[in-house]
Amino acid sequence: MKYVDEYRDGAVARRIAAAIAKAADPARSYHFMEFCGGHTHAISRYGLEDLLPANVRMVHGPGCPVCVLPVGRIDMAIQLALRPEVTLCTYGDLMRVPGSHGASLLRAKAAGADIRMVYSTLDALAIAAAEPEREVVFFAIGFETTTPPTALAIKLARARGLANFTVFCNHVLTPPAIRGILEHPDLDGVPGPRLDGFVGPAHVSAVIGSEAFAPFAREFEQPVVVAGFEPLDVMQAILMLIRQVNDGRQEVENQYIRAVTPEGNVIAKAEVAEVFELRDSFEWRGFGAVPLSGLRLRDAYRDFDAEQRFAMAEISAADNPACECGTILRGIKRPTDCKLFGTLCTPETPMGSCMVSSEGACAAHWTYGRFRDHARRNVA
Ligand code: SF4
């Protein structure tokens, strides 16, 4: 398939791996954070860490939208779904994310709540149009990639006079999370990860543009390479990062030129800016409240804001104390550092959000990485 096969070519991967091995200085180590869950998935799925020298280490970041949603927002969604007049529309992954006391949207649905799995905002709009007697709420999550479709759905709902459609908005922004990691790397006294650069997100950058990451190169002296999600994209980005480190450069480079421009998608950004504004702060799992990191609907669109229509109270709830999602999302620990990994916690019985989505570090390691761990142990 064009634009896929050529980015999964094993012979080319081995050539880039050889170039990485040659470029990596044996007298030092390199620690690069892949911010995005799509990259975490690609690294696990294609075994890219096996192609890297021992002194080049990848650190998982917080860029999985299902993973960073805090327990309190799941609890709010469950409360909303239990209202008799509400039909809550949500993506499939969110159904299984644990809330407080073992609750989840899946369990609420089993208990009778009207919760429907959708594939897009347009599915939710269609339900609102077909069932005008129901209050249809779209549970909106995600980074800058999924925000434009939510903005368009809200504008379409207004244009079509769908007064029974609202959005429970949980959209978050990538740059404030990177800033949070760089400004406050430690968590509860546990030292943060050493970082020598970032693999910048792919689809997010297609919307916001590669220049959005310039402050991290300038202020924090961190090299950034925006990369696509295919294995050769990631390998090339790692090589570019190593070369920046070796040269003492801290720049934003764009490996994903087939999709990303410096300024991004200006039309999508304008649609988002028309409908949404920044919240003063928003809670992230593992981060606490991050300033200016979440979006809410502007006053001009408050009729479509579920938090306003249903007077939803903010809930703050503690994570499962045995779950290490918080430290994993900050790059401090790895999935196998969690005592519950693969014992009590599996994709069938997730105890934390990182085991739910395929972009979650725990789910990715369970699906792919554990087999390589097993093979390595057998060889040793
Ligand atoms: S294995 Fe499960 S409980 Fe442990 S950190 Fe991952 S999601 Fe949380």
Coordinates of C-alpha atoms and ligand atoms in Angstrom, one line a residue:
M1 CA 0.0 0.0 0.0
K2 CA 1.4 3.4 -1.0
Y3 CA 2.7 5.5 1.8
V4 CA 2.7 2.5 4.1
D5 CA 4.8 -0.3 2.6
E6 CA 7.8 1.9 1.8
Y7 CA 7.9 3.1 5.5
R8 CA 8.0 -0.5 6.8
D9 CA 10.8 -1.8 4.6
G10 CA 13.0 -4.1 6.8
A11 CA 16.1 -3.6 4.6
V12 CA 15.9 0.1 5.0
A13 CA 15.3 -0.2 8.7
R14 CA 18.5 -2.2 9.0
R15 CA 20.4 0.5 7.1
I16 CA 19.1 3.2 9.4
A17 CA 19.8 1.1 12.4
A18 CA 23.4 0.7 11.2
A19 CA 23.6 4.5 10.7
I20 CA 22.3 5.0 14.3
A21 CA 24.9 2.6 15.7
K22 CA 27.6 4.4 13.8
A23 CA 26.4 7.9 15.0
A24 CA 25.8 7.0 18.6
D25 CA 28.8 7.9 20.7
P26 CA 29.7 4.9 22.9
A27 CA 31.1 7.3 25.5
R28 CA 27.7 8.6 26.3
S29 CA 24.0 7.6 26.5
Y30 CA 21.0 9.1 24.8
H31 CA 17.5 9.3 26.3
F32 CA 14.7 10.5 24.0
M33 CA 11.0 10.8 24.9
E34 CA 8.4 9.9 22.4
F35 CA 5.6 12.1 23.5
C36 CA 2.9 10.4 21.5
G37 CA 1.1 7.2 22.2
G38 CA 1.1 6.5 18.5
H39 CA 4.9 6.4 18.6
T40 CA 4.9 4.2 21.7
H41 CA 2.6 1.8 19.9
A42 CA 4.9 1.8 16.8
I43 CA 8.1 1.3 18.9
S44 CA 6.5 -1.7 20.6
R45 CA 4.8 -3.2 17.6
Y46 CA 7.8 -3.1 15.3
G47 CA 10.4 -3.9 18.0
L48 CA 12.3 -0.8 17.3
E49 CA 14.1 -0.8 20.6
D50 CA 15.7 -4.1 19.5
L51 CA 17.3 -2.2 16.6
L52 CA 18.9 0.5 18.8
P53 CA 22.3 0.3 20.6
A54 CA 22.1 -0.2 24.3
N55 CA 23.1 3.4 25.0
V56 CA 20.0 4.8 23.1
R57 CA 16.9 4.6 25.2
M58 CA 13.4 5.5 24.4
V59 CA 11.2 7.0 27.3
H60 CA 7.4 6.8 27.0
G61 CA 5.6 10.1 27.3
P62 CA 2.0 11.2 28.2
G63 CA 0.6 11.5 24.6
C64 CA -2.2 8.9 24.9
P65 CA -5.5 10.8 25.3
V66 CA -7.3 8.0 27.1
C67 CA -4.4 7.5 29.5
V68 CA -4.1 11.1 30.7
L69 CA -7.8 11.6 31.4
P70 CA -8.0 11.7 35.2
V71 CA -10.3 9.4 37.3
G72 CA -12.5 12.4 38.3
R73 CA -13.5 13.1 34.7
I74 CA -14.5 9.4 34.2
D75 CA -16.6 9.7 37.3
M76 CA -18.2 12.8 35.9
A77 CA -19.0 11.0 32.6
I78 CA -20.6 8.1 34.5
Q79 CA -22.7 10.4 36.6
L80 CA -23.9 12.2 33.5
A81 CA -24.7 8.9 31.7
L82 CA -26.8 7.7 34.6
R83 CA -29.2 10.6 34.1
P84 CA -32.4 9.2 32.6
E85 CA -32.7 11.8 29.9
V86 CA -29.1 11.5 28.7
T87 CA -27.6 9.4 25.9
L88 CA -23.8 9.5 26.2
C89 CA -21.9 8.9 23.0
T90 CA -18.3 7.8 23.4
Y91 CA -15.3 6.2 21.7
G92 CA -14.9 2.5 22.6
D93 CA -11.7 2.8 24.6
L94 CA -13.3 5.1 27.1
M95 CA -15.9 2.5 28.0
R96 CA -13.3 0.4 29.9
V97 CA -11.3 3.1 31.7
P98 CA -11.6 2.5 35.4
G99 CA -13.3 5.2 37.4
S100 CA -13.5 5.3 41.2
H101 CA -14.4 2.1 43.2
G102 CA -14.2 -0.1 40.1
A103 CA -16.9 1.8 38.2
S104 CA -16.7 2.3 34.4
L105 CA -18.9 3.4 31.6
L106 CA -19.2 -0.3 30.5
R107 CA -20.5 -1.2 34.0
A108 CA -22.8 1.8 33.9
K109 CA -24.2 0.6 30.5
A110 CA -24.7 -2.9 32.0
A111 CA -26.6 -1.2 34.8
G112 CA -29.0 0.4 32.3
A113 CA -27.4 3.7 31.4
D114 CA -27.9 4.7 27.7
I115 CA -24.3 4.8 26.6
R116 CA -23.5 4.3 22.9
M117 CA -20.2 3.6 21.3
V118 CA -19.5 5.8 18.2
Y119 CA -16.7 6.1 15.7
S120 CA -17.0 9.9 15.1
T121 CA -18.6 13.1 16.2
L122 CA -20.9 12.7 13.1
D123 CA -22.3 9.5 14.6
A124 CA -23.3 11.4 17.7
L125 CA -24.9 14.1 15.6
A126 CA -26.9 11.5 13.7
I127 CA -28.2 10.1 17.0
A128 CA -29.2 13.6 18.1
A129 CA -31.1 14.2 14.9
A130 CA -32.8 10.8 14.9
E131 CA -33.9 10.9 18.6
P132 CA -34.9 14.5 19.4
E133 CA -36.5 13.4 22.7
R134 CA -33.0 12.4 24.1
E135 CA -30.3 14.7 25.4
V136 CA -27.4 13.4 23.3
V137 CA -23.9 14.2 24.9
F138 CA -20.7 13.5 23.0
F139 CA -17.8 12.6 25.4
A140 CA -15.0 14.5 23.7
I141 CA -11.4 13.7 24.5
G142 CA -8.1 14.0 22.8
F143 CA -5.3 16.3 21.8
E144 CA -5.2 18.8 19.0
T145 CA -5.9 16.1 16.4
T146 CA -9.4 15.3 17.5
T147 CA -10.4 18.9 18.5
P148 CA -11.2 20.2 15.0
P149 CA -13.9 17.5 14.4
T150 CA -15.5 18.4 17.7
A151 CA -15.6 22.0 16.8
L152 CA -17.2 21.2 13.4
A153 CA -19.8 19.0 15.1
I154 CA -20.8 21.8 17.4
K155 CA -21.1 24.2 14.5
L156 CA -23.1 21.6 12.5
A157 CA -25.4 21.1 15.5
R158 CA -26.1 24.8 15.6
A159 CA -26.6 25.0 11.8
R160 CA -29.1 22.0 11.9
G161 CA -30.9 23.3 15.0
L162 CA -30.0 20.3 17.1
A163 CA -30.8 21.7 20.5
N164 CA -30.5 18.3 22.1
F165 CA -26.8 17.9 21.3
T166 CA -24.0 18.9 23.8
V167 CA -20.4 18.1 24.3
F168 CA -18.6 17.1 27.5
C169 CA -15.3 18.7 26.6
N170 CA -12.0 17.1 27.8
H171 CA -9.8 18.2 25.0
V172 CA -6.2 18.9 26.0
L173 CA -3.1 20.5 24.5
T174 CA 0.3 19.0 23.9
P175 CA 2.8 21.8 24.4
P176 CA 1.7 22.6 28.1
A177 CA 2.3 18.9 29.0
I178 CA 5.8 18.9 27.5
R179 CA 6.4 22.2 29.4
G180 CA 5.1 20.5 32.6
I181 CA 7.6 17.6 32.2
L182 CA 10.5 20.0 31.6
E183 CA 9.7 22.5 34.3
H184 CA 8.7 19.9 37.0
P185 CA 10.4 16.6 36.0
D186 CA 10.2 15.1 39.6
L187 CA 7.0 13.6 40.9
D188 CA 6.4 13.4 44.7
G189 CA 10.1 13.3 45.3
V190 CA 10.8 10.7 42.7
P191 CA 13.4 12.1 40.2
G192 CA 12.2 12.7 36.7
P193 CA 13.7 11.0 33.6
R194 CA 16.9 12.3 32.0
L195 CA 15.9 13.6 28.6
D196 CA 18.2 14.5 25.6
G197 CA 15.4 15.3 23.2
F198 CA 11.8 14.6 22.0
V199 CA 10.2 12.7 19.2
G200 CA 7.5 15.2 18.4
P201 CA 3.9 14.0 17.7
A202 CA 2.8 13.3 14.2
H203 CA -0.9 14.0 13.8
V204 CA -0.9 16.7 16.4
S205 CA 1.8 18.5 14.5
A206 CA -0.1 18.2 11.3
V207 CA -2.7 20.5 13.0
I208 CA -0.6 22.8 15.2
G209 CA 2.6 22.8 13.0
S210 CA 6.2 22.0 13.9
E211 CA 7.0 25.5 15.0
A212 CA 4.7 25.0 18.1
F213 CA 7.7 23.1 19.6
A214 CA 10.2 25.9 19.0
P215 CA 10.0 27.1 22.7
F216 CA 11.3 23.7 23.9
A217 CA 14.4 23.9 21.7
R218 CA 15.0 27.6 22.6
E219 CA 14.1 27.8 26.3
F220 CA 14.9 24.3 27.5
E221 CA 17.7 23.4 25.0
Q222 CA 15.9 20.2 23.9
P223 CA 16.2 18.9 20.4
V224 CA 12.8 18.0 18.8
V225 CA 12.2 16.0 15.7
V226 CA 8.6 15.7 14.6
A227 CA 8.1 12.2 13.2
G228 CA 5.5 10.1 11.4
F229 CA 4.0 6.9 12.9
E230 CA 5.6 4.4 10.6
P231 CA 8.7 2.4 11.8
L232 CA 11.1 4.0 9.4
D233 CA 9.8 7.5 10.4
V234 CA 10.6 6.8 14.0
M235 CA 14.0 5.3 13.2
Q236 CA 14.9 8.3 11.1
A237 CA 13.8 10.7 13.8
I238 CA 16.0 8.9 16.3
L239 CA 19.0 9.3 14.0
M240 CA 18.2 13.0 13.5
L241 CA 18.0 13.5 17.3
I242 CA 21.4 11.7 17.8
R243 CA 23.0 13.9 15.2
Q244 CA 21.6 17.0 16.9
V245 CA 22.9 15.9 20.3
N246 CA 26.3 15.1 18.8
D247 CA 26.5 18.5 17.1
G248 CA 25.3 20.4 20.2
R249 CA 22.3 21.7 18.3
Q250 CA 18.8 22.2 19.8
E251 CA 16.5 22.7 16.9
V252 CA 13.0 21.7 15.8
E253 CA 13.4 19.4 12.8
N254 CA 10.6 17.9 10.7
Q255 CA 11.0 14.3 9.6
Y256 CA 7.3 14.1 8.7
I257 CA 7.4 16.6 5.8
R258 CA 4.8 14.6 3.9
A259 CA 2.1 15.8 6.4
V260 CA 3.5 18.5 8.6
T261 CA 4.3 22.1 7.8
P262 CA 5.8 24.7 10.2
E263 CA 2.5 26.6 10.6
G264 CA 0.2 23.5 10.6
N265 CA -3.4 23.5 9.3
V266 CA -4.5 27.1 9.6
I267 CA -8.1 26.3 8.7
A268 CA -8.4 23.7 11.4
K269 CA -6.8 26.0 13.9
A270 CA -9.2 28.8 13.1
E271 CA -12.2 26.5 13.5
V272 CA -10.9 25.4 16.9
A273 CA -10.2 29.0 18.0
E274 CA -13.8 30.0 17.0
V275 CA -15.4 27.4 19.2
F276 CA -13.0 26.8 22.1
E277 CA -11.0 28.8 24.6
L278 CA -8.4 27.9 27.2
R279 CA -9.3 26.7 30.7
D280 CA -7.1 28.3 33.4
S281 CA -6.0 24.8 34.2
F282 CA -7.0 21.1 33.6
E283 CA -6.2 18.0 35.6
W284 CA -4.0 15.3 33.9
R285 CA -3.4 11.9 35.3
G286 CA 0.1 11.8 36.7
F287 CA 0.5 15.6 36.4
G288 CA -2.2 17.2 38.5
A289 CA -3.5 20.5 37.4
V290 CA -1.6 21.8 34.4
P291 CA -2.0 25.5 33.6
L292 CA -3.6 26.5 30.3
S293 CA -3.6 22.9 29.1
G294 CA -7.3 22.2 28.5
L295 CA -10.1 23.6 26.3
R296 CA -13.7 24.6 27.1
L297 CA -16.5 26.0 24.9
R298 CA -16.6 29.7 24.4
D299 CA -19.6 31.6 25.7
A300 CA -20.9 32.0 22.2
Y301 CA -21.3 28.2 22.1
R302 CA -22.3 27.6 25.8
D303 CA -25.7 26.1 24.7
F304 CA -23.7 23.1 23.5
D305 CA -21.6 22.7 26.6
A306 CA -22.8 19.7 28.7
E307 CA -21.0 21.0 31.8
Q308 CA -23.2 24.1 31.6
R309 CA -26.5 22.4 30.6
F310 CA -26.3 19.7 33.3
A311 CA -24.6 21.9 36.0
M312 CA -21.9 19.2 36.2
A313 CA -19.8 19.6 39.4
E314 CA -16.0 19.0 39.1
I315 CA -14.9 15.8 40.7
S316 CA -11.4 15.2 41.9
A317 CA -10.7 11.5 42.6
A318 CA -7.5 9.6 43.5
D319 CA -5.9 7.0 41.2
N320 CA -5.7 3.4 42.3
P321 CA -2.7 3.6 44.6
A322 CA -1.2 0.4 43.2
C323 CA -1.3 1.7 39.6
E324 CA 1.8 3.3 38.3
C325 CA 0.1 5.1 35.3
G326 CA 1.1 8.5 36.7
T327 CA 4.8 7.8 36.8
I328 CA 4.7 5.9 33.5
L329 CA 3.0 8.8 31.8
R330 CA 5.8 11.1 33.0
G331 CA 8.5 8.7 31.8
I332 CA 9.7 7.9 35.3
K333 CA 8.8 4.2 35.3
R334 CA 8.1 1.6 32.7
P335 CA 5.1 -0.8 32.6
T336 CA 7.0 -3.8 34.0
D337 CA 7.9 -1.7 37.1
C338 CA 4.2 -2.0 38.1
K339 CA 3.5 -5.0 40.3
L340 CA 0.0 -5.4 38.7
F341 CA 1.3 -5.6 35.1
G342 CA 0.2 -8.9 33.6
T343 CA -1.1 -10.2 36.9
L344 CA -4.2 -8.3 38.1
C345 CA -3.9 -5.9 35.2
T346 CA -4.3 -7.0 31.6
P347 CA -6.3 -5.5 28.7
E348 CA -9.2 -7.7 29.7
T349 CA -9.1 -6.5 33.3
P350 CA -7.5 -3.0 33.2
M351 CA -6.7 -1.5 36.6
G352 CA -5.5 1.7 35.1
S353 CA -5.9 3.7 31.9
C354 CA -2.5 2.9 30.4
M355 CA -3.7 -0.7 29.9
V356 CA -6.9 0.3 27.9
S357 CA -5.9 2.1 24.7
S358 CA -3.6 0.5 22.2
E359 CA -1.6 3.7 22.5
G360 CA -1.1 3.2 26.3
A361 CA 2.4 2.1 27.3
C362 CA 1.1 -0.8 29.4
A363 CA -1.2 -2.1 26.7
A364 CA 1.5 -1.8 24.0
H365 CA 4.0 -3.6 26.2
W366 CA 1.5 -6.3 27.0
T367 CA 0.6 -6.9 23.4
Y368 CA 4.1 -6.8 21.9
G369 CA 6.9 -6.0 24.3
R370 CA 6.4 -8.9 26.8
F371 CA 7.1 -11.5 24.2
R372 CA 10.5 -9.9 23.4
D373 CA 11.2 -9.7 27.2
H374 CA 10.4 -13.4 27.3
A375 CA 12.7 -14.2 24.3
R376 CA 15.5 -12.2 25.8
R377 CA 15.2 -14.0 29.1
N378 CA 15.4 -17.4 27.3
V379 CA 18.5 -16.3 25.3
A380 CA 20.2 -15.2 28.6
Ligands
SF4_1 S1 0.0 -2.3 34.6 FE1 -2.1 -1.6 35.0 S2 -2.1 -1.0 37.1 FE2 0.0 -1.1 36.4 S3 0.5 1.0 35.7 FE3 -0.2 -0.2 33.9 S4 -2.4 0.3 33.8 FE4 -1.7 0.9 35.9

